[in-house]
Amino acid sequence: SVAYEQNVDQAPTTTTLDIVPNPIDVGDDVTFTATVTGVSPTGTVSFSSDGVIFATVAINGSGVAEF
């Protein structure tokens, strides 16, 4: 048999981030919502602050990851 190699490029996506409430006051509960658009986005979104990841959330069937 002959071995073949095939490279598959990822489809381009766009991610938008909404933070509620905005602006934030000290002590507020905050919701982060990342919306990923593209061809059937899957996987996870990592939310970070100053380079430190504080949450990694699965993208749901609507392309949304919320923390």
Coordinates of N, CA and C in Angstrom, one line a residue:
S1 N 0.8 -1.2 0.0 CA 0.0 0.0 0.0 C 0.9 1.2 0.0
V2 N 0.3 2.4 -0.4 CA 1.0 3.6 -0.5 C 0.5 4.6 0.6
A3 N 1.4 5.2 1.3 CA 0.9 6.2 2.3 C 0.8 7.5 1.7
Y4 N -0.2 8.2 2.1 CA -0.5 9.6 1.6 C -0.6 10.5 2.8
E5 N -0.1 11.7 2.7 CA -0.2 12.7 3.7 C -1.1 13.8 3.2
Q6 N -2.0 14.3 4.1 CA -2.9 15.4 3.7 C -2.9 16.4 4.8
N7 N -2.6 17.6 4.5 CA -2.7 18.7 5.5 C -4.1 19.4 5.3
V8 N -4.7 19.7 6.4 CA -6.0 20.3 6.4 C -5.9 21.6 7.2
D9 N -6.1 22.8 6.5 CA -6.1 24.0 7.2 C -7.4 24.3 8.0
Q10 N -7.2 25.0 9.1 CA -8.4 25.3 9.9 C -9.1 26.4 9.2
A11 N -10.5 26.4 9.4 CA -11.3 27.4 8.8 C -11.1 28.7 9.6
P12 N -11.1 29.9 9.0 CA -11.0 31.1 9.8 C -12.1 31.4 10.7
T13 N -11.9 31.9 11.8 CA -12.9 32.3 12.8 C -12.7 33.7 13.2
T14 N -13.8 34.3 13.8 CA -13.7 35.6 14.4 C -14.3 35.4 15.8
T15 N -13.6 36.0 16.8 CA -14.1 35.9 18.2 C -14.4 37.3 18.7
T16 N -15.6 37.5 19.3 CA -15.9 38.8 20.0 C -16.1 38.5 21.4
L17 N -15.8 39.4 22.3 CA -15.9 39.3 23.7 C -16.9 40.4 24.3
D18 N -17.8 39.9 25.0 CA -18.7 40.8 25.7 C -18.5 40.6 27.2
I19 N -18.5 41.7 27.9 CA -18.3 41.7 29.4 C -19.5 42.4 30.0
V20 N -20.2 41.8 30.9 CA -21.4 42.4 31.6 C -21.2 42.3 33.1
P21 N -21.4 43.3 33.8 CA -21.7 44.7 33.4 C -20.5 45.4 32.8
N22 N -20.8 46.5 32.1 CA -19.7 47.3 31.6 C -20.1 48.7 31.7
P23 N -19.5 49.6 32.5 CA -18.3 49.3 33.3 C -18.5 48.5 34.5
I24 N -17.4 48.0 35.0 CA -17.4 47.1 36.2 C -17.1 47.9 37.4
D25 N -17.8 47.7 38.5 CA -17.5 48.3 39.8 C -16.9 47.2 40.7
V26 N -16.1 47.6 41.7 CA -15.5 46.6 42.6 C -16.6 45.8 43.3
G27 N -16.5 44.5 43.3 CA -17.5 43.7 43.9 C -18.6 43.1 43.0
D28 N -18.6 43.7 41.8 CA -19.6 43.2 40.8 C -19.4 41.8 40.4
D29 N -20.5 41.0 40.2 CA -20.4 39.7 39.5 C -20.2 40.0 38.0
V30 N -19.3 39.3 37.3 CA -19.0 39.6 35.9 C -19.2 38.4 35.1
T31 N -19.9 38.6 33.9 CA -20.0 37.5 33.0 C -19.2 37.8 31.7
F32 N -18.4 36.9 31.3 CA -17.6 37.0 30.1 C -18.3 36.1 29.0
T33 N -18.6 36.6 27.9 CA -19.2 35.8 26.8 C -18.4 36.0 25.5
A34 N -17.8 34.9 25.1 CA -17.0 34.9 23.8 C -17.9 34.3 22.8
T35 N -18.1 34.9 21.7 CA -18.9 34.4 20.5 C -17.9 34.2 19.4
V36 N -17.9 32.9 18.9 CA -17.0 32.5 17.9 C -17.8 32.3 16.6
T37 N -17.5 33.0 15.5 CA -18.2 32.8 14.3 C -17.2 32.2 13.3
G38 N -17.8 31.5 12.4 CA -17.0 30.8 11.3 C -17.8 29.6 10.9
V39 N -17.1 28.6 10.3 CA -17.8 27.4 9.8 C -17.8 26.4 11.0
S40 N -18.9 26.2 11.7 CA -19.1 25.3 12.8 C -18.0 25.3 13.8
P41 N -17.8 26.4 14.5 CA -16.7 26.5 15.5 C -16.9 25.5 16.6
T42 N -15.8 24.9 17.0 CA -15.8 23.9 18.1 C -14.5 24.1 18.9
G43 N -14.4 23.5 20.0 CA -13.2 23.6 20.8 C -13.5 24.3 22.1
T44 N -12.5 25.1 22.5 CA -12.6 25.8 23.8 C -12.1 27.2 23.6
V45 N -12.5 28.1 24.6 CA -12.0 29.4 24.7 C -11.4 29.6 26.0
S46 N -10.2 30.1 26.1 CA -9.5 30.4 27.3 C -9.6 31.9 27.6
F47 N -10.1 32.2 28.8 CA -10.2 33.6 29.3 C -9.0 33.8 30.2
S48 N -8.3 35.0 30.0 CA -7.1 35.2 30.7 C -7.0 36.7 31.1
S49 N -6.1 37.0 32.1 CA -5.9 38.3 32.6 C -4.4 38.4 32.8
D50 N -3.7 39.4 32.2 CA -2.3 39.6 32.3 C -1.5 38.3 32.0
G51 N -2.0 37.5 31.0 CA -1.3 36.3 30.6 C -1.6 35.1 31.4
V52 N -2.4 35.2 32.5 CA -2.8 34.1 33.3 C -4.2 33.6 33.0
I53 N -4.3 32.4 32.6 CA -5.6 31.8 32.2 C -6.4 31.5 33.5
F54 N -7.6 32.1 33.6 CA -8.5 31.9 34.7 C -9.7 31.0 34.4
A55 N -9.9 30.7 33.2 CA -11.0 29.8 32.8 C -10.9 29.3 31.4
T56 N -11.1 28.0 31.2 CA -11.2 27.5 29.8 C -12.6 26.8 29.7
V57 N -13.3 27.3 28.7 CA -14.7 26.9 28.6 C -15.0 26.3 27.2
A58 N -15.8 25.3 27.1 CA -16.1 24.7 25.8 C -17.1 25.6 25.0
I59 N -16.9 25.7 23.7 CA -17.8 26.4 22.8 C -19.0 25.6 22.6
N60 N -20.2 26.2 22.8 CA -21.4 25.4 22.6 C -21.9 25.3 21.2
G61 N -23.0 24.7 20.9 CA -23.4 24.5 19.5 C -23.8 25.8 18.8
S62 N -24.0 26.9 19.6 CA -24.3 28.2 19.0 C -23.0 29.1 18.8
G63 N -21.8 28.5 19.1 CA -20.6 29.2 19.0 C -20.3 30.1 20.1
V64 N -20.8 29.8 21.3 CA -20.7 30.7 22.5 C -20.0 29.9 23.6
A65 N -19.0 30.6 24.3 CA -18.4 30.1 25.5 C -18.6 31.2 26.6
E66 N -19.2 30.9 27.7 CA -19.5 31.8 28.7 C -19.0 31.4 30.1
F67 N -18.4 32.4 30.8 CA -17.9 32.2 32.1 C -18.4 33.3 33.0

